[in-house]
Short mmCIF file of C-alpha atoms in Angstrom, two decimals:
data_model
loop_
_atom_site.label_atom_id
_atom_site.label_comp_id
_atom_site.label_asym_id
_atom_site.label_seq_id
_atom_site.Cartn_x
_atom_site.Cartn_y
_atom_site.Cartn_z
CA MET A 1 129.57 -200.73 -10.57
CA ALA A 2 131.10 -203.08 -12.50
CA ALA A 3 129.85 -205.96 -10.17
CA VAL A 4 126.93 -205.45 -10.22
CA ILE A 5 127.31 -204.94 -13.88
CA TYR A 6 128.80 -208.57 -14.08
CA THR A 7 126.38 -210.30 -11.67
CA LEU A 8 123.12 -208.99 -13.76
CA CYS A 9 124.63 -210.42 -16.44
CA ALA A 10 124.70 -213.61 -15.56
CA ILE A 11 121.64 -213.68 -13.93
CA THR A 12 119.73 -212.73 -17.03
CA SER A 13 122.68 -214.99 -19.20
CA GLY A 14 121.02 -217.75 -15.78
CA PHE A 15 117.75 -216.92 -16.48
CA CYS A 16 118.12 -217.52 -20.19
CA ALA A 17 119.17 -220.54 -19.65
CA TRP A 18 116.07 -221.62 -17.33
CA LEU A 19 113.54 -220.46 -19.39
CA LEU A 20 114.77 -222.38 -23.08
CA VAL A 21 115.27 -225.49 -20.55
CA ARG A 22 111.21 -224.90 -19.57
CA ALA A 23 110.75 -224.52 -22.76
CA TYR A 24 112.11 -227.83 -24.05
CA ILE A 25 110.41 -229.89 -21.48
CA ASP A 26 107.28 -229.03 -22.90
CA ASN A 27 107.56 -228.57 -26.09
CA ARG A 28 110.73 -231.55 -26.42
CA SER A 29 112.65 -229.49 -29.47
CA ARG A 30 116.31 -230.53 -29.64
CA LEU A 31 116.88 -226.75 -30.81
CA LEU A 32 115.93 -225.96 -27.17
CA LEU A 33 118.12 -227.72 -25.61
CA TRP A 34 120.73 -226.62 -27.90
CA SER A 35 120.24 -223.10 -26.87
CA ALA A 36 119.72 -223.76 -23.15
CA VAL A 37 123.52 -225.69 -23.46
CA CYS A 38 124.82 -222.36 -25.27
CA PHE A 39 123.34 -220.05 -22.61
CA ALA A 40 124.42 -221.88 -19.01
CA GLY A 41 127.65 -221.75 -21.12
CA LEU A 42 127.20 -218.24 -21.61
CA THR A 43 126.01 -218.47 -16.78
CA PHE A 44 128.68 -219.88 -17.27
CA GLU A 45 131.07 -217.67 -18.50
CA ASN A 46 129.86 -214.81 -17.16
CA ALA A 47 130.19 -215.93 -14.03
CA ALA A 48 133.99 -216.25 -14.99
CA LEU A 49 134.46 -212.83 -15.73
CA TRP A 50 132.99 -211.65 -12.19
CA ILE A 51 135.35 -213.87 -10.62
CA ASP A 52 138.03 -213.51 -12.71
CA LYS A 53 137.72 -209.24 -12.14
CA ILE A 54 136.04 -208.81 -8.77
CA VAL A 55 137.29 -212.36 -7.05
CA PHE A 56 140.68 -212.54 -8.14
CA PRO A 57 141.54 -209.53 -10.16
CA GLN A 58 145.22 -210.11 -9.98
CA ILE A 59 144.84 -213.41 -11.65
CA ASP A 60 143.85 -212.94 -15.13
CA LEU A 61 141.79 -215.52 -16.18
CA SER A 62 141.35 -214.42 -19.75
CA ALA A 63 141.61 -217.37 -21.51
CA VAL A 64 139.71 -219.73 -19.10
CA ARG A 65 136.58 -217.06 -19.85
CA LEU A 66 137.35 -217.23 -23.69
CA SER A 67 137.18 -220.77 -24.12
CA ILE A 68 134.17 -221.01 -21.86
CA GLY A 69 132.10 -218.52 -24.41
CA LEU A 70 133.59 -220.35 -27.04
CA LEU A 71 132.69 -223.60 -25.57
CA ALA A 72 128.82 -222.88 -25.28
CA MET A 73 128.95 -220.74 -28.39
CA THR A 74 130.27 -224.40 -30.56
CA VAL A 75 127.55 -225.84 -28.72
CA LEU A 76 125.14 -224.54 -30.03
CA LEU A 77 126.62 -223.72 -33.78
CA ILE A 78 126.99 -227.56 -33.57
CA GLY A 79 122.99 -227.98 -32.62
CA MET A 80 121.94 -225.76 -35.43
CA ILE A 81 123.93 -227.55 -37.92
CA TRP A 82 122.60 -231.12 -36.54
CA GLU A 83 119.02 -229.42 -36.67
CA ALA A 84 119.54 -228.47 -40.37
CA GLU A 85 120.43 -231.95 -41.52
#
């Protein structure tokens, strides 16, 4: 059951990133671009979670997963700060 949930989380965040990219192409709002990059990073984080827990359960990849998530959220935070100025 865990594999199904991890897979659905990765698919959902990837779908959100795809929708944000489509909205960015239509509107050219840079905040949509920052959000799309963030969700793409979250997709990679969820994929890393799937690899960590399902493919290689004996190897601890939590530092890699958390680093990817931190980078994705940092991109969104920088984008929000950049757009507020």
